[in-house]
PDB file of C-alpha atoms in Angstrom:
ATOM      1  CA  GLY K 281      84.887  13.897  48.082  1.00 88.00           C
ATOM      2  CA  ILE K 282      83.511  10.887  47.175  1.00 94.00           C
ATOM      3  CA  GLN K 283      79.379  10.350  46.454  1.00 96.00           C
ATOM      4  CA  VAL K 284      77.931   7.622  48.403  1.00 96.00           C
ATOM      5  CA  ARG K 285      74.016   6.506  47.799  1.00 97.00           C
ATOM      6  CA  LEU K 286      72.761   3.653  49.966  1.00 97.00           C
ATOM      7  CA  THR K 287      68.914   2.295  48.696  1.00 98.00           C
ATOM      8  CA  THR K 288      67.710  -0.253  50.913  1.00 98.00           C
ATOM      9  CA  ASP K 289      64.543  -2.414  51.608  1.00 97.00           C
ATOM     10  CA  ALA K 290      62.870  -5.004  53.206  1.00 97.00           C
ATOM     11  CA  SER K 291      60.169  -7.852  53.192  1.00 95.00           C
ATOM     12  CA  PRO K 292      58.455 -10.029  55.962  1.00 94.00           C
ATOM     13  CA  TYR K 293      61.649 -12.735  54.673  1.00 95.00           C
ATOM     14  CA  GLY K 294      64.669 -10.791  53.528  1.00 96.00           C
ATOM     15  CA  MET K 295      66.246  -7.118  52.848  1.00 97.00           C
ATOM     16  CA  GLY K 296      68.649  -5.689  50.442  1.00 98.00           C
ATOM     17  CA  GLY K 297      70.354  -3.010  49.028  1.00 98.00           C
ATOM     18  CA  VAL K 298      72.659  -1.222  46.884  1.00 98.00           C
ATOM     19  CA  LEU K 299      75.707   0.497  47.278  1.00 98.00           C
ATOM     20  CA  GLU K 300      76.538   3.637  44.479  1.00 97.00           C
ATOM     21  CA  VAL K 301      79.676   5.345  44.768  1.00 97.00           C
ATOM     22  CA  ASP K 302      79.923   8.381  42.449  1.00 97.00           C
ATOM     23  CA  GLY K 303      76.972   7.031  40.530  1.00 96.00           C
ATOM     24  CA  LYS K 304      78.066   3.832  39.945  1.00 97.00           C
ATOM     25  CA  ILE K 305      76.721   0.697  40.902  1.00 97.00           C
ATOM     26  CA  ARG K 306      79.256  -0.740  43.110  1.00 97.00           C
ATOM     27  CA  GLY K 307      77.619  -3.709  45.020  1.00 98.00           C
ATOM     28  CA  TRP K 308      74.773  -5.077  46.866  1.00 98.00           C
ATOM     29  CA  PHE K 309      73.674  -7.253  48.986  1.00 98.00           C
ATOM     30  CA  ALA K 310      70.696  -9.568  50.272  1.00 98.00           C
ATOM     31  CA  ASP K 311      70.208 -11.355  53.184  1.00 98.00           C
ATOM     32  CA  ARG K 312      67.245 -13.529  54.830  1.00 97.00           C
ATOM     33  CA  ILE K 313      65.359 -12.290  58.268  1.00 95.00           C
ATOM     34  CA  THR K 314      67.075 -14.925  60.498  1.00 94.00           C
ATOM     35  CA  LYS K 315      65.831 -16.187  64.215  1.00 93.00           C
ATOM     36  CA  ASP K 316      68.651 -14.120  65.590  1.00 93.00           C
ATOM     37  CA  ASP K 317      67.254 -11.141  64.561  1.00 94.00           C
ATOM     38  CA  ARG K 318      63.759 -11.884  65.311  1.00 92.00           C
ATOM     39  CA  ALA K 319      65.076 -12.623  68.812  1.00 92.00           C
ATOM     40  CA  MET K 320      67.336  -9.687  69.275  1.00 92.00           C
ATOM     41  CA  LEU K 321      64.758  -7.239  67.720  1.00 92.00           C
ATOM     42  CA  GLY K 322      61.599  -8.870  70.079  1.00 91.00           C
ATOM     43  CA  LEU K 323      59.901  -9.328  66.569  1.00 90.00           C
ATOM     44  CA  GLN K 324      57.093 -12.002  65.434  1.00 82.00           C
ATOM     45  CA  ALA K 325      58.696 -15.721  65.323  1.00 79.00           C
ATOM     46  CA  LEU K 326      57.056 -16.297  61.659  1.00 79.00           C
ATOM     47  CA  PRO K 327      57.857 -13.630  59.179  1.00 76.00           C
ATOM     48  CA  SER K 328      55.279 -11.047  59.396  1.00 81.00           C
ATOM     49  CA  SER K 329      54.116  -7.361  57.941  1.00 82.00           C
ATOM     50  CA  ALA K 330      53.525  -6.368  61.794  1.00 83.00           C
ATOM     51  CA  ASP K 331      57.244  -6.159  61.627  1.00 92.00           C
ATOM     52  CA  GLN K 332      58.166  -4.059  58.623  1.00 92.00           C
ATOM     53  CA  GLN K 333      59.295  -0.894  60.225  1.00 92.00           C
ATOM     54  CA  CYS K 334      61.584  -2.601  62.204  1.00 95.00           C
ATOM     55  CA  LEU K 335      63.082  -4.618  59.456  1.00 97.00           C
ATOM     56  CA  GLU K 336      63.200  -1.633  56.837  1.00 96.00           C
ATOM     57  CA  ALA K 337      65.442   0.138  59.763  1.00 96.00           C
ATOM     58  CA  LEU K 338      67.527  -2.955  60.280  1.00 97.00           C
ATOM     59  CA  ALA K 339      67.911  -3.442  56.685  1.00 98.00           C
ATOM     60  CA  MET K 340      69.550   0.037  56.629  1.00 96.00           C
ATOM     61  CA  LEU K 341      71.803  -0.168  59.881  1.00 96.00           C
ATOM     62  CA  VAL K 342      72.898  -3.268  58.042  1.00 97.00           C
ATOM     63  CA  ALA K 343      73.805  -1.457  54.617  1.00 97.00           C
ATOM     64  CA  LEU K 344      75.478   1.839  56.837  1.00 94.00           C
ATOM     65  CA  ARG K 345      77.819  -1.032  58.411  1.00 95.00           C
ATOM     66  CA  LEU K 346      78.292  -3.506  55.424  1.00 96.00           C
ATOM     67  CA  TRP K 347      79.613  -0.550  53.376  1.00 95.00           C
ATOM     68  CA  SER K 348      81.216   2.118  55.938  1.00 92.00           C
ATOM     69  CA  GLY K 349      84.756   1.084  54.781  1.00 91.00           C
ATOM     70  CA  THR K 350      83.942   2.841  51.413  1.00 90.00           C
ATOM     71  CA  TRP K 351      84.029   6.144  53.112  1.00 88.00           C
ATOM     72  CA  ARG K 352      85.605   5.267  56.718  1.00 84.00           C
ATOM     73  CA  GLU K 353      88.979   6.598  55.198  1.00 82.00           C
ATOM     74  CA  GLN K 354      88.053   9.333  53.011  1.00 86.00           C
ATOM     75  CA  ARG K 355      85.753  12.484  52.291  1.00 87.00           C
ATOM     76  CA  ALA K 356      82.606  11.621  51.382  1.00 90.00           C
ATOM     77  CA  PHE K 357      79.229  12.713  50.837  1.00 93.00           C
ATOM     78  CA  ILE K 358      76.496   9.814  51.876  1.00 93.00           C
ATOM     79  CA  ALA K 359      72.703   9.884  50.995  1.00 95.00           C
ATOM     80  CA  VAL K 360      70.351   7.276  52.154  1.00 96.00           C
ATOM     81  CA  ARG K 361      67.281   6.170  50.324  1.00 96.00           C
ATOM     82  CA  ALA K 362      64.402   4.056  51.070  1.00 95.00           C
ATOM     83  CA  ASP K 363      60.520   3.663  50.757  1.00 93.00           C
ATOM     84  CA  ASN K 364      59.735   3.930  54.626  1.00 90.00           C
ATOM     85  CA  ILE K 365      59.283   7.242  55.875  1.00 89.00           C
ATOM     86  CA  ALA K 366      59.826   6.067  59.671  1.00 87.00           C
ATOM     87  CA  THR K 367      63.470   4.644  58.872  1.00 90.00           C
ATOM     88  CA  LEU K 368      64.500   7.650  57.215  1.00 90.00           C
ATOM     89  CA  ALA K 369      63.204  10.003  60.060  1.00 88.00           C
ATOM     90  CA  MET K 370      65.142   7.271  62.426  1.00 86.00           C
ATOM     91  CA  VAL K 371      68.163   7.944  60.282  1.00 88.00           C
ATOM     92  CA  ALA K 372      68.017  11.422  60.745  1.00 89.00           C
ATOM     93  CA  HIS K 373      67.037  11.970  63.944  1.00 84.00           C
ATOM     94  CA  MET K 374      67.512   8.842  65.921  1.00 85.00           C
ATOM     95  CA  GLN K 375      64.489   9.503  67.871  1.00 83.00           C
ATOM     96  CA  PRO K 376      62.649   5.534  67.627  1.00 86.00           C
ATOM     97  CA  HIS K 377      59.002   5.060  68.271  1.00 83.00           C
ATOM     98  CA  SER K 378      58.789   1.656  69.312  1.00 89.00           C
ATOM     99  CA  PRO K 379      61.193  -0.451  71.469  1.00 90.00           C
ATOM    100  CA  GLN K 380      62.640  -2.536  68.777  1.00 89.00           C
ATOM    101  CA  LEU K 381      63.507   0.703  66.630  1.00 91.00           C
ATOM    102  CA  GLY K 382      65.212   1.837  69.539  1.00 92.00           C
ATOM    103  CA  ILE K 383      67.609  -0.924  69.555  1.00 94.00           C
ATOM    104  CA  ILE K 384      68.280  -0.151  66.048  1.00 94.00           C
ATOM    105  CA  ALA K 385      68.946   3.833  66.586  1.00 93.00           C
ATOM    106  CA  ARG K 386      70.704   3.114  69.365  1.00 93.00           C
ATOM    107  CA  GLU K 387      73.347   1.399  67.219  1.00 94.00           C
ATOM    108  CA  MET K 388      72.965   4.182  64.584  1.00 91.00           C
ATOM    109  CA  ALA K 389      73.743   6.521  67.052  1.00 90.00           C
ATOM    110  CA  LEU K 390      76.761   4.593  68.522  1.00 89.00           C
ATOM    111  CA  ASP K 391      78.228   4.312  65.177  1.00 87.00           C
ATOM    112  CA  VAL K 392      77.658   8.038  64.514  1.00 85.00           C
ATOM    113  CA  THR K 393      79.724   8.835  67.490  1.00 82.00           C
ATOM    114  CA  HIS K 394      82.313   6.709  66.616  1.00 80.00           C
ATOM    115  CA  GLY K 395      82.556   7.852  63.005  1.00 77.00           C
ATOM    116  CA  LEU K 396      81.477   4.963  60.959  1.00 69.00           C
ATOM    117  CA  TYR K 397      78.356   7.372  59.033  1.00 76.00           C
ATOM    118  CA  GLN K 398      76.814  10.396  59.310  1.00 79.00           C
ATOM    119  CA  PRO K 399      74.306  10.757  56.119  1.00 87.00           C
ATOM    120  CA  GLN K 400      74.060  13.976  55.031  1.00 89.00           C
ATOM    121  CA  VAL K 401      70.917  13.271  53.128  1.00 92.00           C
ATOM    122  CA  VAL K 402      68.210  11.214  53.441  1.00 91.00           C
ATOM    123  CA  GLN K 403      65.304  10.734  50.460  1.00 91.00           C
ATOM    124  CA  HIS K 404      62.232   8.774  50.110  1.00 93.00           C
ATOM    125  CA  LEU K 405      62.191   6.663  47.554  1.00 89.00           C
ATOM    126  CA  PRO K 406      58.210   5.742  46.561  1.00 86.00           C
ATOM    127  CA  GLY K 407      57.766   1.841  47.012  1.00 80.00           C
ATOM    128  CA  VAL K 408      57.231   1.549  43.019  1.00 80.00           C
ATOM    129  CA  ALA K 409      60.179   3.237  42.137  1.00 88.00           C
ATOM    130  CA  ASN K 410      62.518   0.808  44.870  1.00 90.00           C
ATOM    131  CA  ARG K 411      62.235  -1.935  42.494  1.00 94.00           C
ATOM    132  CA  THR K 412      65.982  -3.213  43.140  1.00 96.00           C
ATOM    133  CA  ALA K 413      66.383  -3.110  46.614  1.00 97.00           C
ATOM    134  CA  ASP K 414      62.816  -4.428  46.451  1.00 96.00           C
ATOM    135  CA  ALA K 415      63.887  -7.400  44.756  1.00 96.00           C
ATOM    136  CA  LEU K 416      66.889  -8.036  46.668  1.00 98.00           C
ATOM    137  CA  SER K 417      64.649  -8.104  49.744  1.00 97.00           C
ATOM    138  CA  ARG K 418      62.528 -10.547  48.486  1.00 96.00           C
ATOM    139  CA  LEU K 419      65.542 -13.035  47.405  1.00 97.00           C
ATOM    140  CA  ALA K 420      64.280 -15.063  50.741  1.00 95.00           C
ATOM    141  CA  ASP K 421      61.041 -15.368  50.008  1.00 94.00           C
ATOM    142  CA  PRO K 422      60.279 -19.035  50.047  1.00 94.00           C
ATOM    143  CA  SER K 423      58.273 -18.813  47.185  1.00 93.00           C
ATOM    144  CA  GLY K 424      61.009 -18.665  44.834  1.00 91.00           C
ATOM    145  CA  LYS K 425      59.773 -16.666  42.227  1.00 93.00           C
ATOM    146  CA  TYR K 426      62.547 -13.589  42.711  1.00 94.00           C
ATOM    147  CA  THR K 427      65.832 -13.360  41.278  1.00 95.00           C
ATOM    148  CA  VAL K 428      68.762 -11.037  41.384  1.00 97.00           C
ATOM    149  CA  PRO K 429      67.922  -7.993  38.849  1.00 97.00           C
ATOM    150  CA  ALA K 430      69.851  -8.283  35.546  1.00 96.00           C
ATOM    151  CA  HIS K 431      71.833  -4.802  36.148  1.00 96.00           C
ATOM    152  CA  LEU K 432      73.364  -6.101  39.276  1.00 97.00           C
ATOM    153  CA  HIS K 433      74.958  -9.363  37.712  1.00 96.00           C
ATOM    154  CA  THR K 434      78.034  -7.354  36.797  1.00 95.00           C
ATOM    155  CA  ALA K 435      78.422  -5.605  40.396  1.00 97.00           C
ATOM    156  CA  LEU K 436      80.272  -7.055  43.544  1.00 97.00           C
ATOM    157  CA  GLN K 437      77.601  -9.193  45.471  1.00 98.00           C
ATOM    158  CA  TYR K 438      78.586  -8.217  49.803  1.00 98.00           C
ATOM    159  CA  LYS K 439      78.103 -10.923  52.167  1.00 98.00           C
ATOM    160  CA  CYS K 440      76.356  -9.458  55.363  1.00 97.00           C
ATOM    161  CA  ALA K 441      77.975 -10.699  58.658  1.00 95.00           C
ATOM    162  CA  GLN K 442      75.980 -12.874  61.256  1.00 95.00           C
ATOM    163  CA  ARG K 443      73.341 -10.527  63.039  1.00 94.00           C
ATOM    164  CA  ASN K 444      73.840 -12.249  66.559  1.00 92.00           C
ATOM    165  CA  ALA K 445      74.072 -10.692  70.342  1.00 89.00           C
ATOM    166  CA  ALA K 446      77.685  -9.614  69.579  1.00 91.00           C
ATOM    167  CA  TRP K 447      77.200  -7.672  66.075  1.00 94.00           C
ATOM    168  CA  TYR K 448      74.522  -5.417  67.916  1.00 92.00           C
ATOM    169  CA  ARG K 449      77.028  -3.097  69.738  1.00 90.00           C
ATOM    170  CA  THR K 450      75.004  -1.569  72.308  1.00 89.00           C
ATOM    171  CA  PHE K 451      74.404  -5.371  74.006  1.00 81.00           C
ATOM    172  CA  SER K 452      78.264  -5.501  74.549  1.00 68.00           C
ATOM    173  CA  GLN K 453      79.928  -4.722  77.794  1.00 47.00           C
ATOM    174  CA  GLN K 454      82.790  -3.664  75.706  1.00 47.00           C
ATOM    175  CA  ALA K 455      80.322  -0.372  74.248  1.00 46.00           C
ATOM    176  CA  MET K 456      79.257   1.145  77.731  1.00 50.00           C
ATOM    177  CA  GLY K 457      82.425   0.552  79.814  1.00 54.00           C
ATOM    178  CA  GLY K 458      81.877  -3.045  81.273  1.00 49.00           C
ATOM    179  CA  LYS K 459      78.055  -2.227  82.333  1.00 50.00           C
ATOM    180  CA  LEU K 460      75.509  -4.213  80.091  1.00 46.00           C
ATOM    181  CA  PHE K 461      73.120  -1.710  78.417  1.00 46.00           C
ATOM    182  CA  PHE K 462      69.864  -3.088  77.128  1.00 46.00           C
ATOM    183  CA  GLY K 463      67.991   0.109  76.754  1.00 43.00           C
TER     184      GLY K 463
END
């Protein structure tokens, strides 16, 4: 099957990720951390490094959902990379260590049971080596000093879906057989 590698990162203001298929960059995304994200996940009202673990995990969930169509209808070997150990541990074991991470872990677990993805490899990428995803995560930084890395100019930019209550499948009535599930 195809070899898929996803690399993500997050900052207090945004998130970003890169999609590689068979060793070639196919696409990327960059998105802001929104008020909806903060409300749904119970995060600080203003950007804060205290929310970093949760934002890193959210970036991975966004990437997995955004690009699941890449492998959904064919055999694929999926590897995920991030510079955040907690995110990688959650992808591998679905065992969160906070209520906020619990929401994301449930979302990932539900996606896996519906066959959207099942990463076979989780790989830690030291922060200094995660330059591309890091730069993408900082595009929303109010300083305005970050730009899309030049090597991504020919790759497809993906737009993220709005992450409101409907985006979170474990909060929907349909996901739990008509019963609301809030954890």
